[in-house]
PDB file of C-alpha atoms in Angstrom:
ATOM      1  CA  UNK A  17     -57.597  17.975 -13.790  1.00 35.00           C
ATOM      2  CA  UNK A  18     -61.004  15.887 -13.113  1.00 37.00           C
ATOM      3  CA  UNK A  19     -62.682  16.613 -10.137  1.00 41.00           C
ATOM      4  CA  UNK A  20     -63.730  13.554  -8.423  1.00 38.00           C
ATOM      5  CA  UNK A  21     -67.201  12.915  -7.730  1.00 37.00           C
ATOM      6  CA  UNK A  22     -68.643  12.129  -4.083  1.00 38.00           C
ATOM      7  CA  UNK A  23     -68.875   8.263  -5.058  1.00 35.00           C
ATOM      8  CA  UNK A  24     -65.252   8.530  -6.086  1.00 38.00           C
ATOM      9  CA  UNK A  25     -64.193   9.965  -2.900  1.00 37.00           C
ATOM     10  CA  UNK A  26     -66.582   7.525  -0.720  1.00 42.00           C
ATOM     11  CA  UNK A  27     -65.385   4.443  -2.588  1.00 41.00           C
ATOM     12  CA  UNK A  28     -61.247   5.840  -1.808  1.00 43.00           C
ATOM     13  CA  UNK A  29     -62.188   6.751   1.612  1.00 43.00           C
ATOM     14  CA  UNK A  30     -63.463   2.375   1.602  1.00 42.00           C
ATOM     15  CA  UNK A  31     -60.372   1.809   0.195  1.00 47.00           C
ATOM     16  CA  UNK A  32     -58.335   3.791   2.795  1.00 50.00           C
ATOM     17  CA  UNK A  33     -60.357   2.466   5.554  1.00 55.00           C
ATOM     18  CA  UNK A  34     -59.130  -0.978   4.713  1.00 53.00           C
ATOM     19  CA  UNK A  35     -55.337  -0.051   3.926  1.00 56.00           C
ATOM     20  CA  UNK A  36     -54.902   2.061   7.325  1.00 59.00           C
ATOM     21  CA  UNK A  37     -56.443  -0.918   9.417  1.00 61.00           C
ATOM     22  CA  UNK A  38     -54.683  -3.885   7.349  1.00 54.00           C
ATOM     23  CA  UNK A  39     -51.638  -1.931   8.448  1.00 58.00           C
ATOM     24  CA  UNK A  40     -52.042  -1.530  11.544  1.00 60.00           C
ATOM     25  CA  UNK A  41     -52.996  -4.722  12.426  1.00 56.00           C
ATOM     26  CA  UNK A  42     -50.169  -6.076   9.886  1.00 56.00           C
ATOM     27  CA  UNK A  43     -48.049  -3.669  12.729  1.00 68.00           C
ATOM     28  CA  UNK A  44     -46.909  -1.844   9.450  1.00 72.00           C
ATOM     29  CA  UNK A  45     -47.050   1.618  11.397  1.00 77.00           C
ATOM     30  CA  UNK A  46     -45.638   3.628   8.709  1.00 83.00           C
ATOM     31  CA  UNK A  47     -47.851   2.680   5.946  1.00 84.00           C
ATOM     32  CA  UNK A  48     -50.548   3.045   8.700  1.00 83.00           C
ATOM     33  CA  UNK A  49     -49.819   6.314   9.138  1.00 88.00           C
ATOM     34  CA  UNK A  50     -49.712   6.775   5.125  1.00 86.00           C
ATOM     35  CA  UNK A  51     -52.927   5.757   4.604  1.00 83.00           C
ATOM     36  CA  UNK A  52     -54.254   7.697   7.453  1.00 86.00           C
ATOM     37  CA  UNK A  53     -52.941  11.012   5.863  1.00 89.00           C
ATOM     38  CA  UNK A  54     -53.934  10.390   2.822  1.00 84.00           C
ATOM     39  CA  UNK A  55     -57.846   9.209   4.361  1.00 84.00           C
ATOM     40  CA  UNK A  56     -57.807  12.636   6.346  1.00 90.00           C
ATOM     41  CA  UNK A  57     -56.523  14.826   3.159  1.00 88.00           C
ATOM     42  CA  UNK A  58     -59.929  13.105   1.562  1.00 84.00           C
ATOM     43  CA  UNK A  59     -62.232  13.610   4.018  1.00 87.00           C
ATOM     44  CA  UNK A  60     -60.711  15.945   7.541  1.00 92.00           C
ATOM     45  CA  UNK A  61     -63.299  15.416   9.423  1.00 92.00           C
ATOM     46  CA  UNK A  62     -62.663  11.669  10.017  1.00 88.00           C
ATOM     47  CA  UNK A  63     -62.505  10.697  13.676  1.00 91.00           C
ATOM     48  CA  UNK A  64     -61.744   7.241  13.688  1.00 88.00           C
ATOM     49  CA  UNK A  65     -58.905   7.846  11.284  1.00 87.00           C
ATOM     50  CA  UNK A  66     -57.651  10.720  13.470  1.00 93.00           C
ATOM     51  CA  UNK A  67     -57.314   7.675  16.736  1.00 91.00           C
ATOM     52  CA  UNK A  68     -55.774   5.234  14.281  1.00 89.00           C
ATOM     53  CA  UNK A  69     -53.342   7.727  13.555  1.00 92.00           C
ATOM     54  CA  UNK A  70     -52.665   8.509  16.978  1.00 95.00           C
ATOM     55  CA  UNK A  71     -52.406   5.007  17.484  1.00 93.00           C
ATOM     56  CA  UNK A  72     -50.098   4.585  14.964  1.00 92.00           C
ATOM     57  CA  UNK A  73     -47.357   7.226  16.397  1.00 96.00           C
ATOM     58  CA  UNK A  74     -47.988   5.643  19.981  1.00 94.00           C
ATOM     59  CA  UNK A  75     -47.122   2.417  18.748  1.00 93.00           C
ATOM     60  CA  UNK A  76     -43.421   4.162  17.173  1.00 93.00           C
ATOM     61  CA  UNK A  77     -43.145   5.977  20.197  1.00 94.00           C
ATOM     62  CA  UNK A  78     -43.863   9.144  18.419  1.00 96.00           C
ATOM     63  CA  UNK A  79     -45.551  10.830  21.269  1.00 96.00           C
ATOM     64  CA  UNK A  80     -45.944  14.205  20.468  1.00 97.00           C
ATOM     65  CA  UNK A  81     -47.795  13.249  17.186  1.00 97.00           C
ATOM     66  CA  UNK A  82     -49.473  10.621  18.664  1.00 97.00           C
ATOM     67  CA  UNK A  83     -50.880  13.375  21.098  1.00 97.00           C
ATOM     68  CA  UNK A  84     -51.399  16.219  18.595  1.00 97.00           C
ATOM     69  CA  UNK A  85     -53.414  13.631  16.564  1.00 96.00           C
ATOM     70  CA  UNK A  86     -55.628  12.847  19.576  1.00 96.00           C
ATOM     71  CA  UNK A  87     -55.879  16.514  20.290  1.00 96.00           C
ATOM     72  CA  UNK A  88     -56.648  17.386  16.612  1.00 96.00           C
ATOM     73  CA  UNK A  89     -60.450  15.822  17.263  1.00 94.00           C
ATOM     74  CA  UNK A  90     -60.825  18.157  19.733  1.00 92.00           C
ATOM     75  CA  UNK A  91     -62.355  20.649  17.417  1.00 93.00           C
ATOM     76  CA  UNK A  92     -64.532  17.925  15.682  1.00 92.00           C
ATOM     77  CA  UNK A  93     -66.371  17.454  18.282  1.00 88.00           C
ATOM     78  CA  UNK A  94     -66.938  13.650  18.764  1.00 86.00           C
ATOM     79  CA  UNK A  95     -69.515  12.191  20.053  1.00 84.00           C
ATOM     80  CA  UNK A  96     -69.051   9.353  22.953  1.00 83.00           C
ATOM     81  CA  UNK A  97     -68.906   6.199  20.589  1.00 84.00           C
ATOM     82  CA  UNK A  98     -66.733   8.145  18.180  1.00 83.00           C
ATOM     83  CA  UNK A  99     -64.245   8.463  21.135  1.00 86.00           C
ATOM     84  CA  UNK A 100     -64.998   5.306  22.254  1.00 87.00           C
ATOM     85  CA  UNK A 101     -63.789   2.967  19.672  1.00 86.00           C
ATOM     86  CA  UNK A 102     -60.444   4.845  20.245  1.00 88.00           C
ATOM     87  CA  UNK A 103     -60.775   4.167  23.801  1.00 92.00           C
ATOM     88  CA  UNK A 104     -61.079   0.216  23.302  1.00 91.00           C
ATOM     89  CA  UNK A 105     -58.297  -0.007  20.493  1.00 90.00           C
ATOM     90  CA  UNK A 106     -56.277   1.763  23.379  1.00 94.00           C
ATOM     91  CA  UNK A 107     -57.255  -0.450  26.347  1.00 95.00           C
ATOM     92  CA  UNK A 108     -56.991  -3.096  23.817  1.00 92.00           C
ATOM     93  CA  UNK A 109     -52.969  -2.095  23.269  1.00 92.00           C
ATOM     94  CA  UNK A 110     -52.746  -2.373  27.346  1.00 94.00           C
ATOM     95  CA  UNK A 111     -53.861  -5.762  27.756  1.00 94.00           C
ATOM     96  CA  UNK A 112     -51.803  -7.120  24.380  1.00 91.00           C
ATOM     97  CA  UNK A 113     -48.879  -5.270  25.704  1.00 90.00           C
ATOM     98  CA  UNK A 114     -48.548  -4.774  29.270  1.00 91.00           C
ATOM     99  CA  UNK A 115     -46.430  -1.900  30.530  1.00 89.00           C
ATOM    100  CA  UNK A 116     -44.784  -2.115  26.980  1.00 91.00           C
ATOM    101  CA  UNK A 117     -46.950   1.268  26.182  1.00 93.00           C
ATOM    102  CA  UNK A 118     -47.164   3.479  29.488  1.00 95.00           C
ATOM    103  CA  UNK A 119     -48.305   6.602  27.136  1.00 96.00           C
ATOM    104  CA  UNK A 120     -51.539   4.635  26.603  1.00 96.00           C
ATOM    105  CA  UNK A 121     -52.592   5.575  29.878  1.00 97.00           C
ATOM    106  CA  UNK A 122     -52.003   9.770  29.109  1.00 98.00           C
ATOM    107  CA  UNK A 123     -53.701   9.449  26.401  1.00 97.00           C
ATOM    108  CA  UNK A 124     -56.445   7.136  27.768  1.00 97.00           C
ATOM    109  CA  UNK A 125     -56.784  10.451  30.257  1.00 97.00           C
ATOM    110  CA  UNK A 126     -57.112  13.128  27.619  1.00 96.00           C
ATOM    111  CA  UNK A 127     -59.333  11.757  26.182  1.00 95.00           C
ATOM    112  CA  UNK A 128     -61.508  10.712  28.867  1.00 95.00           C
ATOM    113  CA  UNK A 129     -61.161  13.913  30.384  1.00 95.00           C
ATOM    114  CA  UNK A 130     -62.470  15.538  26.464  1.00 92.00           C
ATOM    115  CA  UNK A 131     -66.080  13.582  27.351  1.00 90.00           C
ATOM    116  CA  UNK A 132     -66.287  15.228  30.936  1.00 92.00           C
ATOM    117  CA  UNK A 133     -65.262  11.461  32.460  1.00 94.00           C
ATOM    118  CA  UNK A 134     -62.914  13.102  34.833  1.00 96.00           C
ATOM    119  CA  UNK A 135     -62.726  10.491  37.765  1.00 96.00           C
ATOM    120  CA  UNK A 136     -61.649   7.744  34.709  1.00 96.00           C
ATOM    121  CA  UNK A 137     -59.346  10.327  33.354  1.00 97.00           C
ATOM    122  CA  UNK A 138     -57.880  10.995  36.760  1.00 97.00           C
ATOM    123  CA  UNK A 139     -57.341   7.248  37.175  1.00 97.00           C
ATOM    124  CA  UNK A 140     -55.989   6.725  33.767  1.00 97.00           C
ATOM    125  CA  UNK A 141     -53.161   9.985  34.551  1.00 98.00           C
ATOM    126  CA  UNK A 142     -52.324   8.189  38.314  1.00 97.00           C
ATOM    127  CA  UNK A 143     -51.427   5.224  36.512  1.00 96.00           C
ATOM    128  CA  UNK A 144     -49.073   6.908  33.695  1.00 97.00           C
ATOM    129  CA  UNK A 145     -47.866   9.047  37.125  1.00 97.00           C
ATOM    130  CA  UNK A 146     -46.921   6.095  38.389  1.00 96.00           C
ATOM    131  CA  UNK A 147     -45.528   4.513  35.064  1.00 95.00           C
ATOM    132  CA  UNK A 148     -41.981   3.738  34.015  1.00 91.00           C
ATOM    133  CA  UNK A 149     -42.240   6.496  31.458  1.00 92.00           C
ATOM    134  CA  UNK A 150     -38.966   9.019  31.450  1.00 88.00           C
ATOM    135  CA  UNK A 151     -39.759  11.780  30.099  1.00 88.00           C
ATOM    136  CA  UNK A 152     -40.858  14.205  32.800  1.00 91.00           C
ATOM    137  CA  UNK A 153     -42.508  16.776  30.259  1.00 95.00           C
ATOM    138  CA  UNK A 154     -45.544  14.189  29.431  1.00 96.00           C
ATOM    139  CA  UNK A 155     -45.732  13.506  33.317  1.00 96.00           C
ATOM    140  CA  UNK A 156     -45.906  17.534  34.473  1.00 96.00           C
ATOM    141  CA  UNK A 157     -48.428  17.520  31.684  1.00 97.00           C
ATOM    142  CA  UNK A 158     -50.106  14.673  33.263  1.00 97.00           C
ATOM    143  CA  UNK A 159     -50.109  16.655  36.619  1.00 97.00           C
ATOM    144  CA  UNK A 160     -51.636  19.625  34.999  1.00 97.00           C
ATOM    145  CA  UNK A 161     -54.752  18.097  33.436  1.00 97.00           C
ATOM    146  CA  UNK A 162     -55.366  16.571  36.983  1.00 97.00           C
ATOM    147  CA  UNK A 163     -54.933  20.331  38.920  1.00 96.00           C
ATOM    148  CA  UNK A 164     -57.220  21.294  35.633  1.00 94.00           C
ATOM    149  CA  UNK A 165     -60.049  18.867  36.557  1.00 93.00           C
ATOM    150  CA  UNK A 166     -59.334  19.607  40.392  1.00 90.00           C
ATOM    151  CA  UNK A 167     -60.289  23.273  40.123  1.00 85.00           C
ATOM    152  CA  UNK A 168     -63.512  22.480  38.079  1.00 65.00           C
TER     153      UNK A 168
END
């Protein structure tokens, strides 16, 4: 067993940079996703590759682990341009797809309501509220992260 060396590791991370965005924008979610494990089992502390993950799972309407790999920066503690070049891939997915990916907008709201933006965040839950999207779990949650950022 060699040990890789930090130049190793940055020139895979490179690598997996390139695969996990090639697939998405190839819309080759599971390979996406792939890559994006793989990045993060290199390096954990990788925001960006965190959202594309997210991303990823939004896009195959795997919402749960689309929203535990949002949630999962939490601890990181992003700053604002880390969150927002998640933020524009997201609004981004909304105006190539419209109403084809109502859990854009909950997510849209977590995260803005992460940076402290709560009136956006607010905004961004109203409009999943008010979405097509059936299943009434995501929307109570919805609901609760507004009540949240109603009591202060």
């Amino acid at each position: 067993f060699k040990q890789k060396t930090a130049y190793e590791i940055s020139a895979c991370l490179v690598g997996s940079e390139m695969c996990i965005r090639d697939s998405y924008l190839l819309e080759d979610f599971e390979k996406s996703v792939e890559y994006s494990q793989r990045a993060l089992a290199l390096d954990p502390t990788l925001v960006y590759v965190r959202m594309n993950l997210g991303i990823s799972f939004l896009r195959m309407h795997e919402y749960n682990k689309a929203f535990l790999a949002y949630q999962s920066i939490r601890p990181l503690e992003p700053n604002f341009e880390e969150y927002d070049g998640g933020i524009r891939d997201l609004k981004e997915l909304k105006l190539q797809f419209p109403g084809s990916h109502p859990f854009t907008d909950f997510i849209l709201g977590f995260i803005m309501m992460e940076q402290g933006r709560f009136l956006d965040s607010r905004v961004a839950l109203t409009t999943f509220l008010n979405s097509s999207f059936a299943a009434n779990s995501w929307k109570a949650k919805a609901q609760e992260m507004i009540r949240m950022m109603s009591e202060g």
